Amino acid sequence: MMEPIYEAVVTTIGREGRVHVAPMGVRYRGPLVVLMPFRPSTTLDNILASEHAVLNLVTDTRVFAGCVTGRRDWPTVAADRVTGARLACALGHVELELESLHDDAQRPTLDMRRVFEATHAPFIGLNRAQAAVVEGAVLVSRLGLLSREKVATEMAYLQIAIDKTAAGPEWEAWGWLREAVERYEERERK
């Protein structure tokens, strides 16, 4: 049976002190948080340099959509125990320290030990539009890998959830994703 993957946002700090924000699927193995960033990856480079990361649990799906459409500057707050920062909009965060690296030329596995955890706001649940935005962000991140027909079909299906359950933030995020798909399709037609 496959391990479940949970969508979260990982923040890391570069050598120059700049916060890097990246959506990422994570796995939980007992007390460890497992990250598997693709190479090349700013997240991977930052973790290898600092040995720290912060896992942000968010429901503001604009962060997911924003990161895959070039909007990576989100308000942050200094981490409590590790070199890093958490997203100001995070409902909760987990500060992580690299415990072990299983290297791979394409996608290394990073076992991260929990150093500190905090809850900042209650989780009241997800609406279907939030799930649709996260799925749309995954599609946009893979535009060069998927057929135009698959992207169009998936986006049309996800539009149903947006139309039925989206609030302002989801509409904004969905607009960014649709613009990204349209720009990609225009470049492909040229």
XYZ file of N, CA, C and O in Angstrom:
760
model
N 0.835 -1.176 0.000
C 0.000 0.000 0.000
C 0.886 1.248 0.000
O 1.870 1.315 0.724
N 0.510 2.216 -0.803
C 1.283 3.457 -0.881
C 1.040 4.307 0.358
O -0.051 4.313 0.911
N 2.077 5.034 0.743
C 1.946 5.977 1.845
C 1.163 7.196 1.367
O 1.380 7.677 0.260
N 0.278 7.715 2.209
C -0.426 8.938 1.804
C 0.541 10.110 1.708
O 1.541 10.177 2.425
N 0.223 11.013 0.804
C 0.990 12.240 0.635
C 0.078 13.395 1.026
O -1.062 13.475 0.565
N 0.586 14.280 1.868
C -0.176 15.423 2.346
C 0.412 16.692 1.751
O 1.629 16.889 1.777
N -0.459 17.544 1.223
C -0.003 18.780 0.608
C 0.200 19.849 1.678
O -0.691 20.123 2.475
N 1.377 20.410 1.696
C 1.742 21.447 2.660
C 2.650 22.441 1.947
O 2.885 22.329 0.740
N 3.161 23.393 2.692
C 4.085 24.372 2.134
C 5.339 24.362 2.998
O 5.260 24.444 4.223
N 6.475 24.224 2.351
C 7.754 24.180 3.056
C 8.464 25.513 2.865
O 8.579 26.015 1.739
N 8.928 26.078 3.975
C 9.744 27.290 3.893
C 11.155 26.952 4.331
O 11.365 26.172 5.263
N 12.112 27.519 3.626
C 13.531 27.342 3.943
C 14.205 28.703 3.825
O 13.650 29.646 3.257
N 15.419 28.774 4.339
C 16.207 30.009 4.277
C 17.468 29.737 3.463
O 18.189 28.780 3.731
N 17.725 30.611 2.483
C 18.937 30.492 1.682
C 20.136 31.093 2.396
O 19.999 31.788 3.412
N 21.313 30.853 1.867
C 22.553 31.375 2.461
C 22.524 32.897 2.611
O 23.106 33.448 3.533
N 21.829 33.560 1.694
C 21.751 35.022 1.733
C 20.674 35.522 2.690
O 20.472 36.723 2.835
N 19.945 34.583 3.341
C 18.931 34.951 4.320
C 17.529 35.118 3.751
O 16.606 35.458 4.472
N 17.349 34.853 2.462
C 16.033 35.002 1.821
C 15.177 33.761 2.074
O 15.641 32.631 1.928
N 13.912 33.993 2.414
C 12.964 32.900 2.636
C 12.491 32.366 1.289
O 12.137 33.143 0.396
N 12.501 31.056 1.151
C 11.987 30.399 -0.051
C 10.726 29.628 0.346
O 10.731 28.878 1.328
N 9.665 29.818 -0.414
C 8.369 29.201 -0.131
C 8.050 28.228 -1.258
O 8.086 28.613 -2.435
N 7.729 26.962 -0.913
C 7.456 25.967 -1.944
C 6.377 24.985 -1.483
O 6.524 24.354 -0.437
N 5.315 24.826 -2.268
C 4.350 23.762 -1.977
C 5.027 22.416 -2.191
O 5.868 22.277 -3.084
N 4.668 21.448 -1.368
C 5.317 20.149 -1.487
C 4.447 19.080 -0.845
O 3.867 19.298 0.212
N 4.385 17.934 -1.485
C 3.749 16.785 -0.872
C 4.720 16.187 0.133
O 5.905 16.032 -0.157
N 4.213 15.874 1.326
C 5.061 15.302 2.376
C 4.449 14.004 2.870
O 3.249 13.768 2.725
N 5.293 13.183 3.441
C 4.846 11.938 4.065
C 5.230 11.974 5.539
O 6.209 12.617 5.911
N 4.455 11.270 6.335
C 4.754 11.154 7.759
C 5.105 9.697 8.043
O 4.343 8.796 7.716
N 6.281 9.485 8.606
C 6.727 8.147 9.015
C 7.052 8.221 10.497
O 8.155 8.636 10.872
N 6.065 7.856 11.309
C 6.256 7.974 12.749
C 6.537 9.420 13.103
O 5.807 10.314 12.700
N 7.621 9.644 13.826
C 7.929 11.013 14.236
C 8.588 11.856 13.129
O 8.791 13.050 13.307
N 8.902 11.234 12.005
C 9.615 11.945 10.937
C 8.664 12.531 9.908
O 7.608 11.969 9.618
N 9.075 13.653 9.326
C 8.424 14.226 8.160
C 9.374 13.963 6.993
O 10.557 14.297 7.061
N 8.874 13.335 5.957
C 9.711 12.940 4.826
C 9.444 13.869 3.645
O 8.304 14.008 3.191
N 10.502 14.505 3.169
C 10.444 15.389 2.007
C 11.198 14.729 0.865
O 12.249 14.111 1.087
N 10.693 14.886 -0.350
C 11.351 14.315 -1.529
C 11.379 15.339 -2.663
O 10.699 15.183 -3.674
N 12.167 16.397 -2.509
C 12.211 17.414 -3.572
C 12.952 16.910 -4.804
O 13.904 16.136 -4.702
N 12.492 17.342 -5.965
C 13.182 17.011 -7.211
C 14.433 17.864 -7.329
O 14.502 18.966 -6.810
N 15.427 17.358 -8.045
C 16.603 18.144 -8.401
C 16.369 18.773 -9.769
O 15.787 18.104 -10.623
N 16.790 19.969 -10.029
C 17.338 20.930 -9.084
C 16.213 21.540 -8.253
O 15.067 21.617 -8.702
N 16.546 21.986 -7.051
C 15.532 22.494 -6.147
C 16.155 23.467 -5.155
O 17.106 23.121 -4.452
N 15.607 24.657 -5.090
C 16.058 25.626 -4.091
C 15.792 25.100 -2.688
O 16.616 25.260 -1.787
N 14.641 24.461 -2.511
C 14.317 23.874 -1.200
C 15.389 22.881 -0.795
O 15.898 22.923 0.334
N 15.760 21.986 -1.689
C 16.787 20.989 -1.383
C 18.116 21.672 -1.062
O 18.753 21.348 -0.044
N 18.534 22.603 -1.893
C 19.796 23.315 -1.650
C 19.801 23.993 -0.286
O 20.784 23.916 0.462
N 18.680 24.646 0.056
C 18.608 25.351 1.338
C 18.650 24.386 2.521
O 19.302 24.661 3.531
N 17.958 23.262 2.414
C 17.968 22.291 3.516
C 19.356 21.688 3.679
O 19.842 21.525 4.806
N 20.003 21.366 2.582
C 21.342 20.788 2.690
C 22.328 21.780 3.300
O 23.229 21.386 4.034
N 22.130 23.064 3.033
C 23.032 24.083 3.588
C 22.744 24.368 5.061
O 23.668 24.490 5.868
N 21.478 24.453 5.436
C 21.131 24.850 6.814
C 20.736 23.684 7.713
O 20.763 23.818 8.930
N 20.319 22.585 7.081
C 19.790 21.395 7.765
C 18.459 21.663 8.459
O 18.046 20.909 9.337
N 17.750 22.729 8.040
C 16.461 23.065 8.642
C 15.420 23.382 7.571
O 15.759 23.804 6.466
N 14.166 23.219 7.963
C 13.026 23.626 7.148
C 11.850 23.819 8.088
O 11.879 23.377 9.239
N 10.819 24.486 7.580
C 9.585 24.648 8.342
C 8.433 24.154 7.477
O 8.296 24.562 6.322
N 7.652 23.251 8.036
C 6.460 22.730 7.383
C 5.281 23.596 7.810
O 5.014 23.734 9.004
N 4.606 24.202 6.834
C 3.487 25.102 7.096
C 2.187 24.426 6.684
O 2.055 23.956 5.549
N 1.237 24.393 7.592
C -0.073 23.813 7.320
C -1.032 24.972 7.075
O -1.307 25.757 7.985
N -1.475 25.102 5.829
C -2.260 26.254 5.427
C -3.550 25.842 4.728
O -3.606 24.780 4.101
N -4.553 26.687 4.842
C -5.778 26.524 4.056
C -5.936 27.661 3.050
O -6.823 27.607 2.218
N -5.079 28.662 3.117
C -5.114 29.748 2.131
C -4.441 29.225 0.867
O -3.212 29.241 0.730
N -5.261 28.747 -0.046
C -4.726 28.093 -1.239
C -4.083 29.063 -2.218
O -3.467 28.631 -3.191
N -4.184 30.354 -1.928
C -3.452 31.309 -2.764
C -1.949 31.059 -2.676
O -1.219 31.316 -3.636
N -1.486 30.526 -1.555
C -0.056 30.230 -1.424
C 0.346 29.153 -2.431
O 1.348 29.289 -3.132
N -0.442 28.084 -2.535
C -0.149 27.013 -3.496
C -0.177 27.558 -4.923
O 0.765 27.365 -5.692
N -1.273 28.232 -5.268
C -1.413 28.766 -6.626
C -0.380 29.843 -6.903
O 0.175 29.916 -8.000
N -0.120 30.663 -5.909
C 0.846 31.741 -6.084
C 2.242 31.225 -6.372
O 2.938 31.729 -7.257
N 2.647 30.211 -5.640
C 4.010 29.691 -5.824
C 4.223 29.107 -7.210
O 5.297 29.257 -7.781
N 3.208 28.456 -7.781
C 3.391 27.865 -9.111
C 3.165 28.868 -10.234
O 3.384 28.539 -11.397
N 2.747 30.085 -9.859
C 2.540 31.125 -10.879
C 3.444 32.328 -10.654
O 3.178 33.413 -11.166
N 4.509 32.132 -9.871
C 5.505 33.190 -9.712
C 5.269 34.152 -8.568
O 5.952 35.164 -8.468
N 4.345 33.859 -7.696
C 4.052 34.727 -6.547
C 4.563 34.027 -5.286
O 3.835 33.291 -4.649
N 5.808 34.264 -4.933
C 6.429 33.540 -3.822
C 6.696 34.396 -2.591
O 7.233 33.905 -1.613
N 6.356 35.659 -2.636
C 6.617 36.544 -1.497
C 5.387 36.592 -0.597
O 4.460 37.374 -0.841
N 5.401 35.786 0.434
C 4.301 35.712 1.388
C 4.813 36.169 2.749
O 5.956 35.896 3.105
N 3.985 36.858 3.519
C 4.427 37.313 4.849
C 4.862 36.133 5.727
O 4.201 35.095 5.746
N 5.975 36.323 6.411
C 6.512 35.268 7.272
C 6.793 35.803 8.675
O 6.844 37.018 8.890
N 6.984 34.869 9.571
C 7.327 35.141 10.968
C 8.530 34.257 11.284
O 8.604 33.113 10.818
N 9.463 34.756 12.074
C 10.650 33.957 12.422
C 10.239 32.654 13.101
O 9.290 32.612 13.896
N 10.968 31.596 12.793
C 10.741 30.305 13.447
C 11.162 30.413 14.914
O 11.954 31.280 15.285
N 10.632 29.514 15.720
C 10.916 29.552 17.157
C 12.247 28.911 17.533
O 12.960 29.433 18.380
N 12.587 27.764 16.902
C 13.758 27.021 17.355
C 14.797 26.720 16.283
O 15.904 26.326 16.619
N 14.438 26.861 15.015
C 15.398 26.549 13.953
C 15.669 27.808 13.136
O 14.925 28.780 13.212
N 16.721 27.758 12.348
C 16.996 28.840 11.414
C 15.946 28.752 10.318
O 15.952 27.810 9.529
N 15.024 29.681 10.320
C 13.971 29.624 9.327
C 12.848 30.569 9.644
O 12.928 31.392 10.553
N 11.786 30.435 8.875
C 10.605 31.271 9.038
C 9.385 30.445 8.695
O 9.460 29.515 7.889
N 8.263 30.811 9.294
C 7.001 30.176 8.968
C 6.116 31.198 8.271
O 6.339 32.406 8.377
N 5.138 30.712 7.552
C 4.182 31.603 6.906
C 3.275 32.226 7.960
O 2.790 31.534 8.865
N 3.033 33.504 7.839
C 2.152 34.194 8.779
C 0.732 33.633 8.710
O 0.019 33.633 9.711
N 0.308 33.130 7.549
C -1.041 32.593 7.383
C -1.171 31.134 7.807
O -2.264 30.565 7.729
N -0.106 30.514 8.268
C -0.158 29.092 8.632
C -1.081 28.872 9.823
O -1.023 29.589 10.818
N -1.932 27.867 9.715
C -2.763 27.465 10.850
C -1.896 26.800 11.911
O -2.205 26.840 13.095
N -0.833 26.174 11.447
C 0.131 25.538 12.337
C 1.423 25.347 11.587
O 1.465 25.448 10.354
N 2.485 25.116 12.322
C 3.759 24.851 11.654
C 4.571 23.851 12.469
O 4.353 23.690 13.667
N 5.476 23.182 11.759
C 6.381 22.218 12.369
C 7.793 22.589 11.932
O 8.082 22.654 10.738
N 8.647 22.848 12.909
C 10.037 23.167 12.597
C 10.816 21.861 12.526
O 10.675 20.994 13.388
N 11.620 21.736 11.479
C 12.268 20.473 11.146
C 13.781 20.598 11.084
O 14.308 21.641 10.698
N 14.444 19.491 11.412
C 15.902 19.400 11.305
C 16.230 18.126 10.535
O 15.637 17.073 10.786
N 17.176 18.230 9.624
C 17.566 17.088 8.802
C 18.166 16.000 9.672
O 19.142 16.229 10.384
N 17.564 14.825 9.621
C 18.096 13.682 10.358
C 18.924 12.783 9.450
O 19.982 12.320 9.834
N 18.412 12.539 8.232
C 19.181 11.721 7.296
C 18.797 12.050 5.863
O 17.696 12.521 5.588
N 19.734 11.796 4.984
C 19.574 12.034 3.555
C 19.808 10.723 2.828
O 20.831 10.068 3.043
N 18.853 10.336 2.006
C 18.999 9.171 1.136
C 19.118 9.746 -0.265
O 18.111 10.109 -0.888
N 20.360 9.879 -0.734
C 20.610 10.619 -1.962
C 20.106 9.872 -3.183
O 20.049 8.640 -3.216
N 19.724 10.643 -4.174
C 19.258 10.117 -5.443
C 19.516 11.208 -6.478
O 19.371 12.398 -6.179
N 19.898 10.810 -7.679
C 20.229 11.784 -8.710
C 19.033 12.642 -9.104
O 19.196 13.803 -9.475
N 17.826 12.098 -9.002
C 16.644 12.844 -9.417
C 15.828 13.374 -8.237
O 15.375 14.518 -8.261
N 15.646 12.528 -7.205
C 14.740 12.907 -6.118
C 15.205 12.302 -4.801
O 14.751 11.244 -4.388
N 16.096 13.000 -4.091
C 16.566 12.479 -2.810
C 15.444 12.485 -1.764
O 14.475 13.232 -1.883
N 15.594 11.636 -0.768
C 14.643 11.568 0.339
C 15.298 12.172 1.568
O 16.407 11.781 1.951
N 14.594 13.131 2.178
C 15.099 13.805 3.374
C 14.212 13.420 4.551
O 13.013 13.733 4.560
N 14.784 12.730 5.520
C 14.058 12.423 6.748
C 14.307 13.573 7.708
O 15.446 13.841 8.106
N 13.222 14.253 8.062
C 13.311 15.455 8.892
C 12.711 15.181 10.273
O 11.588 14.684 10.374
N 13.462 15.511 11.289
C 13.029 15.325 12.678
C 12.276 16.570 13.134
O 12.686 17.695 12.876
N 11.182 16.362 13.843
C 10.399 17.471 14.392
C 11.148 18.079 15.573
O 11.522 17.377 16.504
N 11.348 19.383 15.539
C 12.049 20.097 16.604
C 11.053 20.892 17.447
O 11.198 21.001 18.667
N 10.029 21.439 16.797
C 9.053 22.289 17.483
C 7.777 22.308 16.659
O 7.835 22.316 15.428
N 6.624 22.324 17.328
C 5.331 22.419 16.643
C 4.452 23.433 17.354
O 4.506 23.540 18.577
N 3.647 24.141 16.585
C 2.723 25.104 17.178
C 1.470 25.213 16.315
O 1.535 25.088 15.091
N 0.351 25.452 16.983
C -0.919 25.717 16.316
C -1.224 27.198 16.497
O -1.106 27.730 17.599
N -1.604 27.855 15.400
C -1.849 29.298 15.430
C -3.313 29.675 15.237
O -3.721 30.762 15.617
N -4.073 28.799 14.615
C -5.494 29.059 14.373
C -6.192 27.713 14.217
O -5.566 26.725 13.827
N -7.489 27.672 14.492
C -8.199 26.395 14.363
C -8.386 26.009 12.897
O -8.506 26.867 12.026
N -8.424 24.726 12.663
C -8.723 24.193 11.339
C -10.221 23.925 11.304
O -10.721 23.104 12.073
N -10.941 24.641 10.446
C -12.392 24.481 10.402
C -12.844 23.579 9.255
O -14.028 23.335 9.086
N -11.903 23.064 8.481
C -12.217 22.183 7.370
C -11.849 22.828 6.047
O -11.492 23.995 5.981
N -11.929 22.025 5.002
C -11.649 22.497 3.645
C -12.948 22.529 2.853
O -13.800 21.654 3.022
N -13.083 23.504 1.982
C -14.191 23.427 1.036
C -13.657 22.826 -0.261
O -12.446 22.711 -0.471
N -14.563 22.410 -1.116
C -14.142 21.734 -2.347
C -13.319 22.638 -3.248
O -12.440 22.169 -3.979
N -13.577 23.931 -3.203
C -12.797 24.857 -4.033
C -11.338 24.875 -3.599
O -10.438 24.969 -4.440
N -11.075 24.787 -2.305
C -9.687 24.755 -1.831
C -8.972 23.517 -2.383
O -7.835 23.606 -2.854
N -9.644 22.374 -2.333
C -9.053 21.151 -2.889
C -8.838 21.306 -4.397
O -7.809 20.864 -4.936
N -9.785 21.949 -5.083
C -9.649 22.155 -6.525
C -8.465 23.049 -6.847
O -7.721 22.800 -7.809
N -8.251 24.089 -6.044
C -7.103 24.975 -6.282
C -5.803 24.203 -6.097
O -4.875 24.334 -6.909
N -5.711 23.382 -5.060
C -4.483 22.598 -4.850
C -4.253 21.667 -6.042
O -3.137 21.592 -6.575
N -5.288 20.992 -6.511
C -5.142 20.122 -7.681
C -4.784 20.919 -8.926
O -3.954 20.493 -9.733
N -5.380 22.083 -9.077
C -5.040 22.949 -10.209
C -3.595 23.396 -10.157
O -2.913 23.475 -11.185
N -3.102 23.687 -8.956
C -1.694 24.082 -8.803
C -0.770 22.939 -9.200
O 0.268 23.160 -9.839
N -1.142 21.714 -8.857
C -0.336 20.556 -9.270
C -0.323 20.465 -10.793
O 0.731 20.252 -11.409
N -1.478 20.642 -11.422
C -1.536 20.613 -12.895
C -0.640 21.687 -13.502
O 0.120 21.415 -14.447
N -0.711 22.906 -12.986
C 0.106 23.994 -13.523
C 1.588 23.693 -13.346
O 2.394 23.988 -14.225
N 1.949 23.064 -12.245
C 3.361 22.731 -12.032
C 3.855 21.672 -13.015
O 5.054 21.475 -13.153
N 2.932 21.015 -13.696
C 3.298 19.930 -14.623
C 2.869 20.212 -16.060
O 2.727 19.288 -16.858
N 2.692 21.481 -16.395
C 2.208 21.822 -17.736
C 3.082 21.255 -18.838
O 2.574 20.851 -19.873
N 4.368 21.230 -18.647
C 5.264 20.697 -19.675
C 5.279 19.181 -19.753
O 5.848 18.612 -20.685
N 4.641 18.521 -18.804
C 4.649 17.054 -18.746
C 3.332 16.425 -19.183
O 3.305 15.251 -19.550
N 2.240 17.178 -19.113
C 0.914 16.642 -19.406
C 0.420 17.144 -20.759
O 0.786 18.229 -21.205
N -0.462 16.364 -21.372
C -1.033 16.793 -22.650
C -1.983 17.969 -22.420
O -2.562 18.117 -21.339
N -2.132 18.781 -23.439
C -3.048 19.921 -23.354
C -4.469 19.436 -23.097
O -5.230 20.076 -22.364
N -4.834 18.296 -23.689
C -6.179 17.754 -23.499
C -6.416 17.352 -22.050
O -7.475 17.621 -21.487
N -5.419 16.719 -21.430
C -5.565 16.312 -20.030
C -5.728 17.537 -19.141
O -6.589 17.560 -18.260
N -4.903 18.548 -19.348
C -4.990 19.766 -18.542
C -6.360 20.408 -18.724
O -7.017 20.780 -17.743
N -6.837 20.512 -19.964
C -8.137 21.132 -20.227
C -9.263 20.349 -19.558
O -10.158 20.937 -18.935
N -9.232 19.033 -19.660
C -10.264 18.187 -19.053
C -10.263 18.325 -17.540
O -11.318 18.488 -16.917
N -9.086 18.258 -16.939
C -8.975 18.362 -15.477
C -9.408 19.736 -14.983
O -10.126 19.848 -13.987
N -8.973 20.790 -15.651
C -9.346 22.140 -15.248
C -10.861 22.338 -15.365
O -11.479 22.971 -14.496
N -11.476 21.793 -16.400
C -12.933 21.913 -16.558
C -13.650 21.203 -15.413
O -14.639 21.722 -14.878
N -13.168 20.040 -15.033
C -13.786 19.315 -13.920
C -13.610 20.079 -12.606
O -14.555 20.222 -11.828
N -12.412 20.597 -12.358
C -12.154 21.345 -11.127
C -12.972 22.638 -11.070
O -13.335 23.103 -9.982
N -13.283 23.195 -12.234
C -14.087 24.418 -12.289
C -15.444 24.230 -11.608
O -15.984 25.173 -11.016
N -15.986 23.024 -11.637
C -17.276 22.750 -10.994
C -17.202 23.050 -9.500
O -18.078 23.719 -8.948
N -16.157 22.579 -8.833
C -15.996 22.835 -7.397
C -15.772 24.318 -7.127
O -16.279 24.858 -6.138
N -15.021 24.968 -8.000
C -14.801 26.412 -7.847
C -16.142 27.135 -7.936
O -16.484 27.960 -7.075
N -16.913 26.828 -8.957
C -18.199 27.503 -9.156
C -19.148 27.289 -7.981
O -19.909 28.185 -7.628
N -19.109 26.116 -7.372
C -20.064 25.790 -6.306
C -19.639 26.254 -4.921
O -20.499 26.524 -4.080
N -18.319 26.316 -4.640
C -17.918 26.511 -3.236
C -16.841 27.564 -2.995
O -16.458 27.779 -1.851
N -16.359 28.234 -4.025
C -15.244 29.177 -3.843
C -15.675 30.453 -3.138
O -16.763 30.975 -3.363
N -14.788 30.933 -2.292
C -14.891 32.272 -1.712
C -13.841 33.135 -2.414
O -13.126 32.666 -3.305
N -13.703 34.389 -1.982
C -12.771 35.316 -2.628
C -11.361 34.796 -2.817
O -10.807 34.877 -3.924
N -10.720 34.244 -1.769
C -9.342 33.769 -1.940
C -9.215 32.657 -2.985
O -8.254 32.627 -3.755
N -10.192 31.745 -3.017
C -10.130 30.656 -3.999
C -10.344 31.181 -5.417
O -9.694 30.721 -6.356
N -11.249 32.154 -5.575
C -11.447 32.744 -6.899
C -10.167 33.422 -7.380
O -9.792 33.313 -8.556
N -9.497 34.127 -6.478
C -8.251 34.792 -6.847
C -7.194 33.772 -7.259
O -6.551 33.895 -8.312
N -7.026 32.739 -6.454
C -6.039 31.692 -6.754
C -6.374 30.991 -8.062
O -5.487 30.737 -8.892
N -7.638 30.685 -8.274
C -8.067 30.008 -9.502
C -7.783 30.886 -10.720
O -7.350 30.387 -11.765
N -7.999 32.183 -10.581
C -7.693 33.098 -11.680
C -6.223 33.054 -12.059
O -5.874 33.054 -13.245
N -5.345 33.006 -11.053
C -3.904 32.916 -11.340
C -3.586 31.636 -12.108
O -2.779 31.641 -13.047
N -4.210 30.528 -11.701
C -3.948 29.244 -12.358
C -4.458 29.249 -13.790
O -3.763 28.789 -14.707
N -5.641 29.774 -14.016
C -6.196 29.830 -15.372
C -5.324 30.700 -16.278
O -5.078 30.360 -17.426
N -4.852 31.832 -15.738
C -3.948 32.697 -16.507
C -2.671 31.947 -16.880
O -2.178 32.077 -18.002
N -2.133 31.174 -15.946
C -0.906 30.418 -16.218
C -1.134 29.392 -17.324
O -0.286 29.223 -18.210
N -2.260 28.718 -17.300
C -2.578 27.735 -18.341
C -2.733 28.442 -19.684
O -2.198 27.987 -20.701
N -3.435 29.562 -19.695
C -3.624 30.310 -20.948
C -2.298 30.794 -21.522
O -2.075 30.695 -22.734
N -1.419 31.330 -20.666
C -0.098 31.787 -21.135
C 0.694 30.613 -21.711
O 1.346 30.744 -22.747
N 0.649 29.470 -21.048
C 1.368 28.290 -21.527
C 0.823 27.862 -22.890
O 1.601 27.576 -23.810
N -0.492 27.808 -23.026
C -1.094 27.398 -24.295
C -0.740 28.374 -25.424
O -0.486 27.945 -26.545
N -0.703 29.659 -25.125
C -0.310 30.651 -26.137
C 1.116 30.420 -26.593
O 1.410 30.480 -27.795
N 2.025 30.161 -25.655
C 3.436 29.888 -26.016
C 3.531 28.619 -26.856
O 4.329 28.558 -27.796
N 2.749 27.626 -26.534
C 2.789 26.367 -27.277
C 2.251 26.520 -28.699
O 2.686 25.818 -29.613
N 1.310 27.408 -28.893
C 0.728 27.634 -30.241
C 1.699 28.376 -31.151
O 1.577 28.307 -32.357
N 2.643 29.115 -30.575
C 3.574 29.912 -31.384
C 4.668 29.074 -31.969
O 5.027 28.059 -31.674
